Coordinates of C-alpha atoms in Angstrom, one line a residue:
V1 CA 85.6 127.6 99.5
K2 CA 89.2 126.5 99.3
L3 CA 90.2 122.9 100.1
I4 CA 93.2 122.9 102.4
D5 CA 95.0 119.9 103.8
F6 CA 92.4 117.1 102.9
G7 CA 89.4 118.7 104.5
I8 CA 90.1 121.9 106.3
A9 CA 88.2 124.8 104.6
S10 CA 88.1 128.5 104.8
Q11 CA 85.5 130.9 103.5
Q12 CA 85.9 133.0 100.4
D13 CA 86.4 136.1 102.4
E14 CA 89.5 134.4 103.8
T15 CA 88.1 134.1 107.3
R16 CA 90.5 131.6 109.0
L17 CA 89.0 128.5 110.6
T18 CA 92.4 127.6 112.2
E19 CA 94.5 129.5 114.6
T20 CA 98.1 129.3 115.8
G21 CA 98.6 126.4 118.3
L22 CA 95.3 124.7 117.3
A23 CA 95.6 121.2 115.7
L24 CA 92.9 121.0 113.2
G25 CA 92.6 118.4 110.4
T26 CA 91.8 114.8 109.7
A27 CA 93.9 112.9 112.3
K28 CA 94.8 110.1 109.9
F29 CA 96.4 112.5 107.5
M30 CA 98.0 115.0 110.0
S31 CA 101.7 115.2 110.2
P32 CA 103.4 114.9 113.6
E33 CA 104.2 118.6 113.6
Q34 CA 100.5 119.4 113.0
V35 CA 99.6 117.2 115.9
E36 CA 102.0 119.1 118.1
G37 CA 100.5 122.4 117.0
V38 CA 103.7 123.8 115.5
A39 CA 103.1 127.4 114.4
Q40 CA 105.3 127.3 111.3
L41 CA 104.3 124.4 109.1
D42 CA 106.0 124.0 105.8
G43 CA 105.5 121.9 102.7
R44 CA 106.8 118.8 104.4
S45 CA 103.6 118.6 106.4
D46 CA 101.5 118.5 103.2
L47 CA 104.0 115.9 101.7
Y48 CA 103.5 113.8 104.8
S49 CA 99.8 113.8 104.2
L50 CA 100.3 112.9 100.6
A51 CA 102.6 110.0 101.7
V52 CA 99.8 108.8 104.0
L53 CA 97.4 108.8 101.0
L54 CA 99.9 106.9 98.9
F55 CA 100.5 104.3 101.6
R56 CA 96.8 103.8 102.0
I57 CA 96.4 103.3 98.2
L58 CA 99.2 100.8 98.1
T59 CA 98.5 98.8 101.2
G60 CA 94.9 99.4 102.0
Q61 CA 96.0 100.4 105.5
F62 CA 96.9 103.7 107.2
P63 CA 100.6 103.9 108.3
V64 CA 99.7 104.8 111.9
Q65 CA 96.6 103.1 113.4
A66 CA 94.7 103.6 116.7
A67 CA 91.1 103.2 118.0
T68 CA 90.5 106.9 118.5
S69 CA 91.7 110.1 117.0
T70 CA 93.3 111.1 120.3
A71 CA 95.2 107.8 120.5
L72 CA 96.2 108.2 116.9
M73 CA 97.7 111.6 117.5
V74 CA 99.7 110.3 120.5
K75 CA 101.0 107.4 118.4
K76 CA 102.1 109.8 115.6
L77 CA 104.3 111.5 118.1
Q78 CA 105.7 108.4 119.7
Q79 CA 105.9 105.6 117.1
D80 CA 107.2 105.2 113.6
A81 CA 104.7 104.5 110.8
L82 CA 104.2 100.9 109.7
T83 CA 106.3 99.7 106.8
T84 CA 104.6 98.4 103.7
T85 CA 105.9 95.0 104.5
H86 CA 104.2 95.0 107.9
A87 CA 100.9 96.6 106.6
A88 CA 100.6 94.2 103.6
P89 CA 102.9 91.2 104.2
G90 CA 101.5 89.2 101.3
I91 CA 103.0 91.6 98.7
M92 CA 106.6 91.7 97.7
W93 CA 107.7 95.3 98.1
A94 CA 110.6 96.9 96.3
P95 CA 113.2 98.2 98.8
E96 CA 113.2 101.6 97.1
L97 CA 109.5 102.0 97.7
E98 CA 109.8 100.8 101.3
Q99 CA 112.7 103.3 102.0
F100 CA 110.9 106.2 100.2
L101 CA 107.8 105.7 102.4
I102 CA 109.8 105.3 105.6
A103 CA 111.4 108.7 104.9
A104 CA 108.3 110.4 103.7
L105 CA 106.4 109.2 106.8
S106 CA 109.2 110.0 109.2
R107 CA 108.1 111.6 112.5
E108 CA 111.1 114.0 112.1
R109 CA 110.2 116.5 109.3
E110 CA 113.9 117.0 108.6
Q111 CA 114.1 113.4 107.4
R112 CA 111.3 114.0 104.9
P113 CA 111.7 115.4 101.4
A114 CA 111.7 119.2 101.7
Y115 CA 110.2 120.0 98.3
A116 CA 107.4 118.6 96.2
A117 CA 109.8 118.2 93.2
T118 CA 112.1 116.1 95.3
F119 CA 109.2 114.1 96.7
W120 CA 107.9 113.4 93.2
R121 CA 111.3 112.3 91.8
Q122 CA 111.9 109.9 94.8
C123 CA 108.3 108.7 94.6
E124 CA 108.5 108.1 90.8
R125 CA 111.8 106.2 91.2
A126 CA 110.3 104.0 94.0
L127 CA 107.1 103.3 92.1
L128 CA 109.1 102.3 89.0
A129 CA 111.1 99.9 91.1
Q130 CA 107.9 98.4 92.4
E131 CA 106.5 98.1 88.9
A132 CA 109.7 96.4 87.8
L133 CA 109.5 94.0 90.7
A134 CA 105.9 93.2 89.9
E135 CA 106.7 92.5 86.3
H136 CA 109.8 90.3 87.1
P137 CA 109.4 89.0 90.7
T138 CA 112.3 87.2 92.2
N139 CA 111.4 83.7 93.2
P140 CA 112.8 82.8 96.6
L141 CA 112.5 79.1 95.7
P142 CA 115.0 77.5 93.4
T143 CA 113.8 77.1 89.8
P144 CA 114.0 73.5 88.5
V145 CA 116.3 73.2 85.5
Y146 CA 115.4 70.9 82.7
H147 CA 118.1 68.8 81.1
E148 CA 117.8 67.4 77.6
P149 CA 117.0 63.6 77.5
Q150 CA 120.1 61.5 77.4
Q151 CA 120.4 58.2 75.5
T152 CA 121.4 55.3 77.6
T153 CA 122.2 51.9 76.2
I154 CA 121.4 48.9 78.3
Q155 CA 123.0 45.6 77.2
E156 CA 122.8 42.3 79.0
K157 CA 124.9 39.4 78.2
G158 CA 123.3 37.5 75.4
A159 CA 120.4 39.9 74.9
L160 CA 119.6 42.5 72.3
S161 CA 120.5 46.1 73.0
D162 CA 117.7 48.5 74.0
T163 CA 118.0 52.2 73.9
V164 CA 116.3 54.0 76.8
S165 CA 115.5 57.7 76.9
A166 CA 115.9 59.2 80.4
E167 CA 114.7 62.7 81.3
H168 CA 116.4 64.4 84.2
W169 CA 115.1 67.2 86.3
Q170 CA 117.5 68.8 88.6
D171 CA 117.2 71.6 91.1
E172 CA 119.7 74.5 90.6
T173 CA 120.9 74.0 94.2
T174 CA 121.9 70.4 93.7
P175 CA 125.4 69.9 92.3

């Protein structure tokens, strides 16, 4: 038995379980051109399926969602995939990863990486950007700046001098 496209199998004697014009596969992982029944699929269809798997691993969601397999296939032909930001809004996503997945999950196969090596290079670059962002997140709120204590002398007429230590916290946004 050979494993083909996340669940489609053929027997050892090479008996085909698929035929031209027949859309067969796990709907959640099928590329739009598979859904259409395009006769000549290329590697971009497999890379689409791999991008679906990566999206699911990263966000916990599928990039195209519907209640039934039929509705899912229609959506794959008519709507763009979710973005990582939409699928998992509580996570800060690197723009490189977001753009990579938008391209890899494009409905138009010409917009997707044509070769596995290209897909891998772009994916690796995007995941490294996400890792860097996770290690050093940018804080959208201003960070308080601590200023060293200043010595202030208070002196009243006819009284002894007292030295008072004052600590100052200042927000970077305040002048």
